[in-house]
Short mmCIF file of N, CA and C in Angstrom, two decimals:
data_model
loop_
_atom_site.label_atom_id
_atom_site.label_comp_id
_atom_site.label_asym_id
_atom_site.label_seq_id
_atom_site.Cartn_x
_atom_site.Cartn_y
_atom_site.Cartn_z
N MET A 24 96.95 108.36 156.41
CA MET A 24 96.20 108.24 155.06
C MET A 24 96.49 106.88 154.51
N GLN A 25 95.45 106.49 153.85
CA GLN A 25 95.48 105.16 153.10
C GLN A 25 96.47 105.14 152.12
N PRO A 26 97.10 103.95 151.77
CA PRO A 26 98.14 103.96 150.77
C PRO A 26 97.53 104.28 149.41
N GLU A 27 96.41 103.89 149.12
CA GLU A 27 95.87 104.30 147.72
C GLU A 27 95.58 105.67 147.58
N MET A 28 95.18 106.31 148.61
CA MET A 28 94.97 107.80 148.63
C MET A 28 96.29 108.54 148.41
N GLN A 29 97.18 108.13 149.23
CA GLN A 29 98.63 108.67 149.04
C GLN A 29 99.23 108.45 147.59
N GLU A 30 98.95 107.43 147.06
CA GLU A 30 99.44 107.16 145.68
C GLU A 30 98.69 108.01 144.70
N PHE A 31 97.38 108.18 144.92
CA PHE A 31 96.71 109.10 144.22
C PHE A 31 97.06 110.52 144.21
N ILE A 32 97.41 110.97 145.46
CA ILE A 32 97.78 112.37 145.66
C ILE A 32 99.18 112.52 144.96
N ASP A 33 100.03 111.49 145.24
CA ASP A 33 101.53 111.66 144.56
C ASP A 33 101.41 111.71 142.91
N ASN A 34 100.53 110.79 142.51
CA ASN A 34 100.26 110.79 141.06
C ASN A 34 99.83 112.22 140.58
N ALA A 35 98.89 112.66 141.30
CA ALA A 35 98.37 114.04 140.80
C ALA A 35 99.41 115.03 140.92
N ARG A 36 100.23 115.13 141.88
CA ARG A 36 101.31 116.09 142.08
C ARG A 36 102.42 115.91 140.91
N SER A 37 102.52 114.68 140.56
CA SER A 37 103.54 114.39 139.53
C SER A 37 103.10 114.90 138.18
N PHE A 38 101.73 114.57 137.93
CA PHE A 38 100.99 115.02 136.78
C PHE A 38 101.06 116.54 136.69
N GLU A 39 100.68 117.26 137.78
CA GLU A 39 100.71 118.79 137.81
C GLU A 39 102.10 119.33 137.40
N GLN A 40 103.15 118.72 138.04
CA GLN A 40 104.44 119.28 137.73
C GLN A 40 104.73 118.93 136.27
N ALA A 41 104.47 117.74 135.84
CA ALA A 41 104.71 117.60 134.39
C ALA A 41 103.92 118.57 133.44
N MET A 42 102.85 118.95 133.81
CA MET A 42 101.93 119.96 133.01
C MET A 42 102.70 121.28 133.08
N ARG A 43 103.12 121.62 134.40
CA ARG A 43 103.74 123.01 134.51
C ARG A 43 105.16 123.01 133.70
N ASN A 44 105.91 121.95 133.66
CA ASN A 44 107.09 121.76 132.84
C ASN A 44 106.75 121.98 131.54
N ALA A 45 105.75 121.25 130.93
CA ALA A 45 105.42 121.30 129.53
C ALA A 45 104.95 122.69 129.17
N GLN A 46 104.32 123.41 130.15
CA GLN A 46 103.82 124.76 129.75
C GLN A 46 105.08 125.68 129.71
N ALA A 47 105.92 125.48 130.60
CA ALA A 47 107.19 126.41 130.53
C ALA A 47 107.99 126.23 129.34
N ASP A 48 108.07 124.92 128.88
CA ASP A 48 108.79 124.60 127.56
C ASP A 48 108.13 125.22 126.38
N LEU A 49 106.80 125.21 126.42
CA LEU A 49 105.97 125.77 125.23
C LEU A 49 106.07 127.25 125.34
N GLU A 50 106.25 127.96 126.41
CA GLU A 50 106.30 129.41 126.54
C GLU A 50 107.68 129.82 125.98
N LYS A 51 108.73 128.99 126.07
CA LYS A 51 109.99 129.30 125.50
C LYS A 51 110.11 128.99 124.07
N ALA A 52 109.37 127.92 123.61
CA ALA A 52 109.62 127.45 122.30
C ALA A 52 109.00 128.53 121.25
N VAL A 53 109.60 128.51 120.03
CA VAL A 53 109.13 129.37 118.95
C VAL A 53 108.91 128.54 117.67
N VAL A 54 107.67 128.59 117.21
CA VAL A 54 107.43 127.97 115.94
C VAL A 54 107.11 128.97 114.83
N ALA A 55 107.27 128.66 113.52
CA ALA A 55 106.93 129.47 112.47
C ALA A 55 105.89 128.89 111.61
N GLY A 56 105.02 129.87 111.01
CA GLY A 56 103.91 129.58 110.10
C GLY A 56 104.24 130.45 108.98
N ARG A 57 104.14 129.91 107.68
CA ARG A 57 104.36 130.68 106.48
C ARG A 57 103.18 130.56 105.49
N SER A 58 102.90 131.68 104.64
CA SER A 58 101.92 131.71 103.68
C SER A 58 102.45 130.74 102.65
N ARG A 59 101.45 130.20 101.84
CA ARG A 59 101.81 129.28 100.70
C ARG A 59 102.80 129.88 99.76
N ASP A 60 102.57 131.26 99.53
CA ASP A 60 103.55 131.92 98.53
C ASP A 60 104.86 132.22 99.17
N ARG A 61 104.95 131.98 100.63
CA ARG A 61 106.13 132.22 101.37
C ARG A 61 106.65 133.69 101.49
N THR A 62 105.51 134.51 101.31
CA THR A 62 105.93 136.03 101.48
C THR A 62 105.72 136.58 102.89
N VAL A 63 104.98 135.73 103.69
CA VAL A 63 104.78 136.17 105.03
C VAL A 63 105.17 135.05 106.02
N THR A 64 105.86 135.33 107.10
CA THR A 64 106.30 134.42 108.13
C THR A 64 105.80 134.95 109.43
N VAL A 65 105.05 134.13 110.17
CA VAL A 65 104.65 134.48 111.57
C VAL A 65 105.34 133.57 112.63
N LEU A 66 106.01 134.15 113.58
CA LEU A 66 106.72 133.40 114.49
C LEU A 66 105.81 133.48 115.77
N VAL A 67 105.58 132.40 116.54
CA VAL A 67 104.68 132.29 117.69
C VAL A 67 105.39 131.33 118.60
N SER A 68 104.96 131.66 119.96
CA SER A 68 105.44 130.75 121.02
C SER A 68 104.65 129.46 120.91
N GLY A 69 105.00 128.43 121.63
CA GLY A 69 104.23 127.11 121.58
C GLY A 69 102.88 127.20 122.20
N LEU A 70 102.58 128.43 122.97
CA LEU A 70 101.26 128.74 123.37
C LEU A 70 100.48 129.62 122.51
N GLY A 71 101.12 129.89 121.32
CA GLY A 71 100.36 130.78 120.41
C GLY A 71 100.48 132.25 120.57
N ARG A 72 101.45 132.85 121.34
CA ARG A 72 101.62 134.22 121.49
C ARG A 72 102.56 134.75 120.34
N ILE A 73 102.07 135.65 119.59
CA ILE A 73 102.80 136.06 118.35
C ILE A 73 104.03 136.89 118.82
N HIS A 74 105.17 136.58 118.31
CA HIS A 74 106.51 137.19 118.58
C HIS A 74 106.75 138.15 117.46
N ALA A 75 106.58 137.70 116.16
CA ALA A 75 106.93 138.44 115.01
C ALA A 75 106.20 138.13 113.83
N VAL A 76 106.06 139.31 112.92
CA VAL A 76 105.43 138.91 111.55
C VAL A 76 106.49 139.56 110.55
N ARG A 77 107.01 138.62 109.62
CA ARG A 77 107.93 139.05 108.81
C ARG A 77 107.25 139.05 107.28
N VAL A 78 107.37 140.18 106.52
CA VAL A 78 106.87 140.25 105.24
C VAL A 78 108.01 140.47 104.28
N ASP A 79 107.96 139.74 103.17
CA ASP A 79 108.95 139.88 102.16
C ASP A 79 108.66 141.18 101.53
N PRO A 80 109.73 142.04 101.42
CA PRO A 80 109.52 143.42 100.92
C PRO A 80 109.09 143.56 99.49
N GLY A 81 109.32 142.39 98.70
CA GLY A 81 108.80 142.32 97.31
C GLY A 81 107.39 142.54 97.18
N VAL A 82 106.43 142.01 98.24
CA VAL A 82 105.09 142.00 98.09
C VAL A 82 104.70 143.55 97.98
N PHE A 83 105.44 144.57 98.43
CA PHE A 83 104.89 145.92 98.34
C PHE A 83 105.07 146.40 96.92
N ASP A 84 105.98 145.82 96.10
CA ASP A 84 106.01 146.25 94.72
C ASP A 84 104.74 145.85 93.99
N GLN A 85 104.01 144.75 94.35
CA GLN A 85 102.81 144.25 93.62
C GLN A 85 101.63 145.13 93.93
N ARG A 86 101.73 145.83 95.26
CA ARG A 86 100.56 146.73 95.58
C ARG A 86 99.28 145.88 95.55
N ASP A 87 99.22 144.71 96.05
CA ASP A 87 98.09 143.93 96.08
C ASP A 87 97.62 143.59 97.56
N ALA A 88 96.74 144.57 97.97
CA ALA A 88 96.47 144.47 99.57
C ALA A 88 95.73 143.18 99.69
N GLN A 89 94.90 142.67 98.85
CA GLN A 89 94.18 141.42 99.06
C GLN A 89 95.15 140.21 99.21
N ALA A 90 96.01 140.21 98.21
CA ALA A 90 97.00 139.07 98.34
C ALA A 90 97.83 139.13 99.63
N LEU A 91 98.22 140.39 100.03
CA LEU A 91 98.87 140.38 101.31
C LEU A 91 98.02 140.03 102.62
N GLN A 92 96.80 140.45 102.49
CA GLN A 92 95.93 140.00 103.65
C GLN A 92 95.78 138.51 103.67
N ASN A 93 95.63 137.94 102.54
CA ASN A 93 95.51 136.40 102.45
C ASN A 93 96.72 135.87 102.90
N ALA A 94 97.83 136.42 102.56
CA ALA A 94 99.27 135.59 102.93
C ALA A 94 99.33 135.79 104.34
N ILE A 95 98.95 136.87 105.06
CA ILE A 95 99.06 137.01 106.55
C ILE A 95 98.19 136.20 107.29
N THR A 96 96.97 135.94 106.75
CA THR A 96 95.94 135.02 107.38
C THR A 96 96.53 133.67 107.24
N GLU A 97 97.08 133.20 106.09
CA GLU A 97 97.53 131.93 105.89
C GLU A 97 98.76 131.55 106.83
N ALA A 98 99.59 132.59 107.07
CA ALA A 98 100.74 132.41 107.97
C ALA A 98 100.32 132.28 109.38
N ILE A 99 99.33 133.09 109.77
CA ILE A 99 98.82 132.93 111.15
C ILE A 99 98.21 131.62 111.31
N ARG A 100 97.40 131.12 110.34
CA ARG A 100 96.85 129.87 110.61
C ARG A 100 97.82 128.77 110.63
N ALA A 101 98.85 128.89 109.78
CA ALA A 101 99.98 127.81 109.83
C ALA A 101 100.78 127.98 111.13
N ALA A 102 101.01 129.03 111.55
CA ALA A 102 101.72 129.26 113.00
C ALA A 102 100.81 128.56 114.12
N ALA A 103 99.58 128.97 114.02
CA ALA A 103 98.79 128.41 115.14
C ALA A 103 98.65 126.91 115.14
N ASP A 104 98.57 126.18 113.91
CA ASP A 104 98.59 124.84 113.70
C ASP A 104 99.99 124.22 114.14
N ALA A 105 101.12 124.89 113.84
CA ALA A 105 102.39 124.38 114.36
C ALA A 105 102.39 124.48 115.80
N ALA A 106 101.95 125.56 116.48
CA ALA A 106 102.07 125.69 117.95
C ALA A 106 101.02 124.56 118.56
N GLY A 107 99.92 124.30 117.90
CA GLY A 107 99.08 123.24 118.45
C GLY A 107 99.75 121.82 118.38
N LYS A 108 100.45 121.54 117.31
CA LYS A 108 101.04 120.23 117.13
C LYS A 108 102.16 120.15 118.13
N LEU A 109 102.96 121.28 118.36
CA LEU A 109 104.02 121.21 119.42
C LEU A 109 103.37 120.92 120.76
N ALA A 110 102.36 121.60 121.19
CA ALA A 110 101.76 121.35 122.41
C ALA A 110 101.23 120.01 122.55
N GLU A 111 100.64 119.41 121.60
CA GLU A 111 100.42 118.07 121.57
C GLU A 111 101.52 117.07 121.79
N ARG A 112 102.64 117.28 121.11
CA ARG A 112 103.78 116.47 121.27
C ARG A 112 104.28 116.63 122.73
N LYS A 113 104.31 117.85 123.26
CA LYS A 113 104.92 118.10 124.48
C LYS A 113 104.02 117.49 125.70
N MET A 114 102.76 117.72 125.52
CA MET A 114 101.83 117.28 126.67
C MET A 114 101.29 115.74 126.37
N GLY A 115 101.31 115.44 125.12
CA GLY A 115 100.91 114.10 124.86
C GLY A 115 99.37 113.79 125.26
N PRO A 116 98.93 112.61 125.06
CA PRO A 116 97.67 112.31 125.50
C PRO A 116 97.54 112.30 127.01
N ILE A 117 96.44 112.67 127.55
CA ILE A 117 96.30 112.79 128.91
C ILE A 117 95.55 111.53 129.33
N GLU A 118 95.98 110.77 130.19
CA GLU A 118 95.35 109.63 130.70
C GLU A 118 95.31 109.64 132.21
N ILE A 119 94.28 109.44 132.84
CA ILE A 119 94.05 109.52 134.26
C ILE A 119 93.38 108.15 134.60
N THR A 120 93.92 107.51 135.51
CA THR A 120 93.51 106.09 135.93
C THR A 120 93.21 106.21 137.43
N LEU A 121 91.98 105.98 137.79
CA LEU A 121 91.46 105.93 139.14
C LEU A 121 91.35 104.54 139.58
N HIS A 122 91.89 104.13 140.73
CA HIS A 122 91.83 102.90 141.25
C HIS A 122 90.81 102.84 142.41
#
C-alpha cells in the first residue's frame, strides 16, 4: 500500500476512535436545563436523552397549568442547548484534510 494511502487510513481510524470516545463521554455526561423562573429542571445526557424532570412543589399551589407548561418547555429547551454546547466542546470542529 502506498504511504499516503496508509496515512489516510490511519488518520481515518484515529478520527473514528476519537468520535467513538467523544460519543461515550457524551452518553455518560449529564447536563441540566432550567426554566427562567427556576421551577423546573430537566436533566439530560450529553446526547440529549432525558434522565429526569424535577418540578418545584410550590408550582402546584399556584394551579397555573399554562405557567407550568411554559416552564417545562423552557427547561427542555435549555437542557437541549446545554447538551448541544457540550457535544460541540467534546467533538470540536471537524476538519478533514485530503492530500
